[in-house]
Tab-separated table of N, CA and C in Angstrom:
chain	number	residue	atom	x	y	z
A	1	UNK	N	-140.209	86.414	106.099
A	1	UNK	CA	-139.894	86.367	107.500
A	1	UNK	C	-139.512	84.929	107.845
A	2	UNK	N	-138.472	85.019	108.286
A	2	UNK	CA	-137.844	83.494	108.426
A	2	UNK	C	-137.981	83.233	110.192
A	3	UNK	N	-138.063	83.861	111.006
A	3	UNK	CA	-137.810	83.565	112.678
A	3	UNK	C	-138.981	84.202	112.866
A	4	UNK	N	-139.711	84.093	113.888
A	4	UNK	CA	-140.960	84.329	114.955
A	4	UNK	C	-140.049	85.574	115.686
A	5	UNK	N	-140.788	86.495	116.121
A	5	UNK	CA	-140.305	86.957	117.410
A	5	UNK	C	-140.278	86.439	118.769
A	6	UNK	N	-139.274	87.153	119.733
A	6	UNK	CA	-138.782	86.508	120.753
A	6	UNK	C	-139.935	87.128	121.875
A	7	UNK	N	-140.007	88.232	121.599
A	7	UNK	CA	-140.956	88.520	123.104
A	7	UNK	C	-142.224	88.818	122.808
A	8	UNK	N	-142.940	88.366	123.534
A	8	UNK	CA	-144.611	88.558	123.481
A	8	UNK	C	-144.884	90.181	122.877
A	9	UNK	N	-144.485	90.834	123.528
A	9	UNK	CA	-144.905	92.346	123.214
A	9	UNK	C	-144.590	92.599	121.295
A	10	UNK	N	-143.360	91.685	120.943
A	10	UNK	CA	-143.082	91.826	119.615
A	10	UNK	C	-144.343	91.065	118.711
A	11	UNK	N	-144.379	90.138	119.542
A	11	UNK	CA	-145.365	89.233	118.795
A	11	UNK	C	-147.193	89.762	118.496
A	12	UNK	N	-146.867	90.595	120.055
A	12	UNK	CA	-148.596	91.209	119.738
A	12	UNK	C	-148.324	92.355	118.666
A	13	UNK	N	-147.454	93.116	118.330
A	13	UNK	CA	-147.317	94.665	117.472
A	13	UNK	C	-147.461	93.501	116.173
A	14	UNK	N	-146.741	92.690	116.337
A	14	UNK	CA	-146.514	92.092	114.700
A	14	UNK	C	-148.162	91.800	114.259
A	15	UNK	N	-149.162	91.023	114.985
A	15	UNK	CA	-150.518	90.719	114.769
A	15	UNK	C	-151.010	91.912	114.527
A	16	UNK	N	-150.622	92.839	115.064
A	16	UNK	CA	-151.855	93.962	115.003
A	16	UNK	C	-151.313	94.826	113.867
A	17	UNK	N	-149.744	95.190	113.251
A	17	UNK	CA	-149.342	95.696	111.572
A	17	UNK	C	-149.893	94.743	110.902
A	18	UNK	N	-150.127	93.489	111.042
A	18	UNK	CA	-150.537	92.353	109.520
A	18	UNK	C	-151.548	92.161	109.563
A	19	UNK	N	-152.591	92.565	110.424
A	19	UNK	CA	-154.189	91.993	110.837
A	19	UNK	C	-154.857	92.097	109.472
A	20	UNK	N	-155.941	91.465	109.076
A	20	UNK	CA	-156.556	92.041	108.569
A	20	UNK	C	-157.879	92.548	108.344
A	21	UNK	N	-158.232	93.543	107.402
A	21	UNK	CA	-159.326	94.264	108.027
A	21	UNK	C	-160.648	93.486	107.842
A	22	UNK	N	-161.400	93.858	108.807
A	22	UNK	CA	-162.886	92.882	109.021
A	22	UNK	C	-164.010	93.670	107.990
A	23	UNK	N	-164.105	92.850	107.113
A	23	UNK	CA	-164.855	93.437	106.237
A	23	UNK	C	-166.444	94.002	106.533
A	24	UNK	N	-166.604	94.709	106.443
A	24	UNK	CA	-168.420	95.383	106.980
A	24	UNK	C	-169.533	94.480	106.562
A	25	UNK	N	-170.440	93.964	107.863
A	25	UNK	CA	-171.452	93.485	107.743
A	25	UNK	C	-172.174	94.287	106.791
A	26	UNK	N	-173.419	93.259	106.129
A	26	UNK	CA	-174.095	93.317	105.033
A	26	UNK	C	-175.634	94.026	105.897
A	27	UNK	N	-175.839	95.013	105.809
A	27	UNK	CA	-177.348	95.682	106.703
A	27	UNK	C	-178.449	94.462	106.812
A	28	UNK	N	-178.617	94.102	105.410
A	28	UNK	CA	-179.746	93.095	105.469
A	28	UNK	C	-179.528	91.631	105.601
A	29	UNK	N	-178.451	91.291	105.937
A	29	UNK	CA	-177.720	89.720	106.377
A	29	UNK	C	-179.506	88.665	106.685
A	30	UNK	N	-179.553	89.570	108.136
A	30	UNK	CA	-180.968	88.878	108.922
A	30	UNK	C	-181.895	88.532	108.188
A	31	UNK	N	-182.358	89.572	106.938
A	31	UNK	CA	-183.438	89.643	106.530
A	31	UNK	C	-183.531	88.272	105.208
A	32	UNK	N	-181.975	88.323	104.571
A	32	UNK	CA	-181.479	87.542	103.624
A	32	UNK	C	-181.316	85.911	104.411
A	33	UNK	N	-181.289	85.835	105.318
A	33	UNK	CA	-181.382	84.724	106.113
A	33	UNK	C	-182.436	83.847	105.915
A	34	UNK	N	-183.821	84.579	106.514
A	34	UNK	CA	-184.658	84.806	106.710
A	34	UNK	C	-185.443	84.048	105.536
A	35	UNK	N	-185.378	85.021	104.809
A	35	UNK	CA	-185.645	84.464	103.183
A	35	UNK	C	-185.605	83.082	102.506
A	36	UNK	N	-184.093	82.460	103.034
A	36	UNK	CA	-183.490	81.689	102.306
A	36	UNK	C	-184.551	80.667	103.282
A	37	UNK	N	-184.460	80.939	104.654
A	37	UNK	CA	-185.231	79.522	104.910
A	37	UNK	C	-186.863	79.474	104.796
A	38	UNK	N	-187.635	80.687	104.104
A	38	UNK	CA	-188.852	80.406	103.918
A	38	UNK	C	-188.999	79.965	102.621
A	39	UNK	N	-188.526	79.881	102.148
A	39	UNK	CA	-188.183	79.741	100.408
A	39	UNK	C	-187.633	78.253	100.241
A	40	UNK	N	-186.887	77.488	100.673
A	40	UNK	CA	-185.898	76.438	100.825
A	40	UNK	C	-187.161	75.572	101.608
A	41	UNK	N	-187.355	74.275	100.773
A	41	UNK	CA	-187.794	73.235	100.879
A	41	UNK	C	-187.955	72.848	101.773
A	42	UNK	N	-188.286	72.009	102.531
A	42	UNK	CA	-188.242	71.314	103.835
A	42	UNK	C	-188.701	69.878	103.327
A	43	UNK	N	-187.874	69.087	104.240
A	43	UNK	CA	-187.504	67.613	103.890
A	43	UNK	C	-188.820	66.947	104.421
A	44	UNK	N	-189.552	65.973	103.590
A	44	UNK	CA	-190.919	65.702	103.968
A	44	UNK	C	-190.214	64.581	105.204
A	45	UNK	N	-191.653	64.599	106.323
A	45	UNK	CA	-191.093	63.724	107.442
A	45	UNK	C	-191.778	62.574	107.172
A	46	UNK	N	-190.842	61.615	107.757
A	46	UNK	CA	-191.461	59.845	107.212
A	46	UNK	C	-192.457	59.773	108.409
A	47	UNK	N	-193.326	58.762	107.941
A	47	UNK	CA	-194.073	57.994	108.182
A	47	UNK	C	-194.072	56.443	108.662
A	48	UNK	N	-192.983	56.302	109.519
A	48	UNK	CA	-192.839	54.745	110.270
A	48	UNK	C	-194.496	53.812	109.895
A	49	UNK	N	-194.524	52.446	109.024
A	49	UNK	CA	-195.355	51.721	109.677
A	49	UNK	C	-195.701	50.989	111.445
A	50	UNK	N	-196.181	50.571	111.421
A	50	UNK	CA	-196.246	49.989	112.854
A	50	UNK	C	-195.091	48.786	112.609
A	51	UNK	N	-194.930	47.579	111.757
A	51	UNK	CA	-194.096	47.051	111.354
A	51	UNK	C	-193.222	47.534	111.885
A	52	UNK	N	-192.785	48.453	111.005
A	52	UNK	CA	-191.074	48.998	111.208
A	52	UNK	C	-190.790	49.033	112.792
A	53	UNK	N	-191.505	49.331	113.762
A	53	UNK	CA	-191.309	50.182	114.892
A	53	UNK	C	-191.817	48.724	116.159
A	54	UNK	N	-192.128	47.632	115.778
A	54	UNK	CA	-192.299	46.062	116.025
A	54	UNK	C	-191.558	45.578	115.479
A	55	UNK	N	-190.999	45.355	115.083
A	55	UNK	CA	-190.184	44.340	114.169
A	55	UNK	C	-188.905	44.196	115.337
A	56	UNK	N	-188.469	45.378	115.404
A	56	UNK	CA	-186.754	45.525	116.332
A	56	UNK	C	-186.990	45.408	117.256
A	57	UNK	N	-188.279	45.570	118.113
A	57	UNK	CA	-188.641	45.572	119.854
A	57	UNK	C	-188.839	43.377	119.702
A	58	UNK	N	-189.378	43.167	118.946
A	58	UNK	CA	-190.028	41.678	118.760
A	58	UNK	C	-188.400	41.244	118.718
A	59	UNK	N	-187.729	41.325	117.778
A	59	UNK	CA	-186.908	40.849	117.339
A	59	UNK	C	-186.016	40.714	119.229
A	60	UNK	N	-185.742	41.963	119.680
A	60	UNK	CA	-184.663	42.234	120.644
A	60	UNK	C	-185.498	40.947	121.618
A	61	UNK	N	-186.710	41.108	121.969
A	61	UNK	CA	-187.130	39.770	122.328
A	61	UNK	C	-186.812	38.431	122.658
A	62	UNK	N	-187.076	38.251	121.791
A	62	UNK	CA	-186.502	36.970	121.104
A	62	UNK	C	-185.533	36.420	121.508
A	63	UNK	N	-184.281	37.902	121.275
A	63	UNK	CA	-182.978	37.167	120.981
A	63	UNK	C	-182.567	37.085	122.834
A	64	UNK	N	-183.881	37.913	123.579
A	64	UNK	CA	-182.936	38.204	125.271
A	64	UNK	C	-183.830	36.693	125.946
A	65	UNK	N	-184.648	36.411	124.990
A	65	UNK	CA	-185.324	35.068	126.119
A	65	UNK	C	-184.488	33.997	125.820
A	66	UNK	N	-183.745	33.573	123.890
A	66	UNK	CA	-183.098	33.091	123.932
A	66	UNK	C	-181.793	33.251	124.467
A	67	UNK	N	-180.988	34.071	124.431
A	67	UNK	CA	-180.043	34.134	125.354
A	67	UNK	C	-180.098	33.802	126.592
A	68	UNK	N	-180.917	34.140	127.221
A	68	UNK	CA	-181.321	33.812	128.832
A	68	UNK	C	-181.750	32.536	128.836
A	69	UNK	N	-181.594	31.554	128.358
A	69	UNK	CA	-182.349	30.443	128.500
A	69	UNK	C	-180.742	29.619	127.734
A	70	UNK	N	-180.161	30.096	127.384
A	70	UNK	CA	-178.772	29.524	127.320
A	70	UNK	C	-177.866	29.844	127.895
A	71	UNK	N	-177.918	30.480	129.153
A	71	UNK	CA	-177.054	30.673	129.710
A	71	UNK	C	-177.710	29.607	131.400
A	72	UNK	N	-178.920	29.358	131.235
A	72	UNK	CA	-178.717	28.623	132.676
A	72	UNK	C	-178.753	26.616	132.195
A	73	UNK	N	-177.755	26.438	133.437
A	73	UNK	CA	-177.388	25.392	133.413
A	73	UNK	C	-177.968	24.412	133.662
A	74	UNK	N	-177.471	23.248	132.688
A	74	UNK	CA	-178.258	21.829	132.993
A	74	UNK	C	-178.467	21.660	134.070
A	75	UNK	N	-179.261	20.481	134.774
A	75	UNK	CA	-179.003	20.041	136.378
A	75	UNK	C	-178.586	18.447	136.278
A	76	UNK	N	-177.753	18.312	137.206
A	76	UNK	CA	-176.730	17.142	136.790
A	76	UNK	C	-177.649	15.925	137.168
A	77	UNK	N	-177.700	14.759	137.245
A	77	UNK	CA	-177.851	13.718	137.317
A	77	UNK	C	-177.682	13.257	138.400
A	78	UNK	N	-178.254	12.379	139.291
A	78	UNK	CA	-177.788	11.498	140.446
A	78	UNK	C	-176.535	10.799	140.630
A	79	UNK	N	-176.496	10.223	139.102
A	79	UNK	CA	-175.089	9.798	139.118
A	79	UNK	C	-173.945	10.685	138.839
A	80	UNK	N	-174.311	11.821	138.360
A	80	UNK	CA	-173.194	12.775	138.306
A	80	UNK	C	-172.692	13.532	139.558
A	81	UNK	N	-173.766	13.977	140.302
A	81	UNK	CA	-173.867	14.389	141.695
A	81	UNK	C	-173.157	13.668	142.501
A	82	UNK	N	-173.408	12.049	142.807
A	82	UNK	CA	-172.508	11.202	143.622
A	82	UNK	C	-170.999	10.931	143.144
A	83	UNK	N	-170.486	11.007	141.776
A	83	UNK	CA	-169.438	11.241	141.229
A	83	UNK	C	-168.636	12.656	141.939
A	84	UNK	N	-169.532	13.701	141.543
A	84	UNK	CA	-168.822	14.802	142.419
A	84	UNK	C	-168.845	14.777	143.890
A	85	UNK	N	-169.023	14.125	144.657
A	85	UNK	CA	-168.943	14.182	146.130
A	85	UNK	C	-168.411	13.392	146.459
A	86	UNK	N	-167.674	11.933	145.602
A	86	UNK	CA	-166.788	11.188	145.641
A	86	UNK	C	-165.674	12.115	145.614
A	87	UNK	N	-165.446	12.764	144.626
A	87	UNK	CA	-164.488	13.416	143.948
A	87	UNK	C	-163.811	14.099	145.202
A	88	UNK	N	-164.888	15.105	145.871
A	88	UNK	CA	-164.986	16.179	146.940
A	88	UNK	C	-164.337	15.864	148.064
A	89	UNK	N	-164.835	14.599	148.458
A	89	UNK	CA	-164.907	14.132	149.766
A	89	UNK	C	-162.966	13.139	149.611
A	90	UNK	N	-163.164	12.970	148.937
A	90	UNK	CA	-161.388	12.257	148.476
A	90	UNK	C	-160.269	13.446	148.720
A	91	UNK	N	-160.876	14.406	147.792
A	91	UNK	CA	-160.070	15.600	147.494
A	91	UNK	C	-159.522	16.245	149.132
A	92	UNK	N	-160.593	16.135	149.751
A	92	UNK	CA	-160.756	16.859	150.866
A	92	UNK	C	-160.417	16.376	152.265
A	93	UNK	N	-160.098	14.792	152.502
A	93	UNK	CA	-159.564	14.297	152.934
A	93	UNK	C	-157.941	14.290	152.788
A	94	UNK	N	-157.230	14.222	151.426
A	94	UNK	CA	-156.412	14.311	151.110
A	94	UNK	C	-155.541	16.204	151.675
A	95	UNK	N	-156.408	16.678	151.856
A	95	UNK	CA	-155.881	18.096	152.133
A	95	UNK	C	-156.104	18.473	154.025
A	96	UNK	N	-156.327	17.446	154.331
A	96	UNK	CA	-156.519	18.207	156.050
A	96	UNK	C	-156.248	16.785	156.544
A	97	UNK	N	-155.672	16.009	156.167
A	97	UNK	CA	-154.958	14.930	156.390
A	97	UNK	C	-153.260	15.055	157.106
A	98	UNK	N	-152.682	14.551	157.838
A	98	UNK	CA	-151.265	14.759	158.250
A	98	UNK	C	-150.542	13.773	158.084
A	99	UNK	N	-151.035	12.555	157.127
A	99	UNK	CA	-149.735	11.734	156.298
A	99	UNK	C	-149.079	12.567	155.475
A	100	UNK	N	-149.311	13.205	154.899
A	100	UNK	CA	-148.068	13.507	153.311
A	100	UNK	C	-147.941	14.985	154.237
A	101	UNK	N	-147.581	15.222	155.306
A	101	UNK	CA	-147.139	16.958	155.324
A	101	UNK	C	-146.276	16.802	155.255
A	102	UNK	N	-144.720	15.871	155.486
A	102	UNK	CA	-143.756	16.388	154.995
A	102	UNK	C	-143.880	16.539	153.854
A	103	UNK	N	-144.150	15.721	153.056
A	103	UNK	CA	-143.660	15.501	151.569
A	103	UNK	C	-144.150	16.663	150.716
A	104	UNK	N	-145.241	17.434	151.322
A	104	UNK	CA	-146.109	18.498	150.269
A	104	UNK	C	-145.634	19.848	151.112
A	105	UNK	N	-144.899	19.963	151.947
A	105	UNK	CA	-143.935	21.007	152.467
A	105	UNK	C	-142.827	21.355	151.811
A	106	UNK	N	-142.468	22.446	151.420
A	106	UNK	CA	-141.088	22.381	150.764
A	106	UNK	C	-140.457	23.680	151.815
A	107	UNK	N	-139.164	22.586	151.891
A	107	UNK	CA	-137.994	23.562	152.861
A	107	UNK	C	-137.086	24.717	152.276
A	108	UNK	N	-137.606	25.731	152.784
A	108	UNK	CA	-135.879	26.599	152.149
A	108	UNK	C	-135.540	27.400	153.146
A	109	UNK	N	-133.653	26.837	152.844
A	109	UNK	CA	-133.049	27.111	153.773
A	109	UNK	C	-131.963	28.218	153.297
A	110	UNK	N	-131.495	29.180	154.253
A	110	UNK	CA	-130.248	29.713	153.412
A	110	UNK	C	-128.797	28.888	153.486
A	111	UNK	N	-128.377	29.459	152.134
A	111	UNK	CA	-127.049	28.603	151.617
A	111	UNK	C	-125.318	29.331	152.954
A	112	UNK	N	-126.302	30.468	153.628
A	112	UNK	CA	-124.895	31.006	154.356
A	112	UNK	C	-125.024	30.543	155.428
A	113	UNK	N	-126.026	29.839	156.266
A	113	UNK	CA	-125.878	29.337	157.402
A	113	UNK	C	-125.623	28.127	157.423
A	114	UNK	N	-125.473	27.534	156.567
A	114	UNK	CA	-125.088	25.892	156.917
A	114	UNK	C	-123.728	25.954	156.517
């Protein structure tokens, strides 16, 4: 068979001539089931030391006090502090100041009206 059929109705007759047949359950399937898992081993269950089950809680510890303790920041210095409020206070003058507004204004104009 080289092409599919075109219409659904062809396509369902075709499934149901080629199906094939469902072979008959086995009567005692359940019972054979059954069997296999009273018979069949069972995997012995471990026994965690206390160790094992401390070790990863200690460990996670550890690593969240050190982390947390590298992430907060130095505290600056007197002289670093007055450095930054030099810095601040310059900066900040320089920006609400009205000497340089032309110069830090930029004009645009259109090229069709002039």
């Amino acid at each position: 068979m080289t092409q599919l059929p075109n219409d659904d109705s062809d396509l369902i007759n075709f499934l149901y001539q080629h199906c094939p047949e469902v072979p008959p359950a086995s009567p005692d399937l359940e019972h054979q089931i059954l069997q296999q898992l009273k018979t069949s081993p069972q995997a012995p269950l471990r026994h965690y030391s206390r160790l094992r089950l401390v070790l990863p809680v200690a460990a996670g510890l550890v690593a969240a006090i050190v982390g947390y303790r590298a992430f907060i920041p130095a505290q600056p210095s007197p002289a670093e502090l007055a450095t930054l409020e030099t810095f601040i206070e310059s900066n900040w003058q320089g920006t609400v100041s009205n000497e340089h507004l032309e110069s830090d204004v930029w004009h645009f104009t259109d090229s069709d009206t002039e």
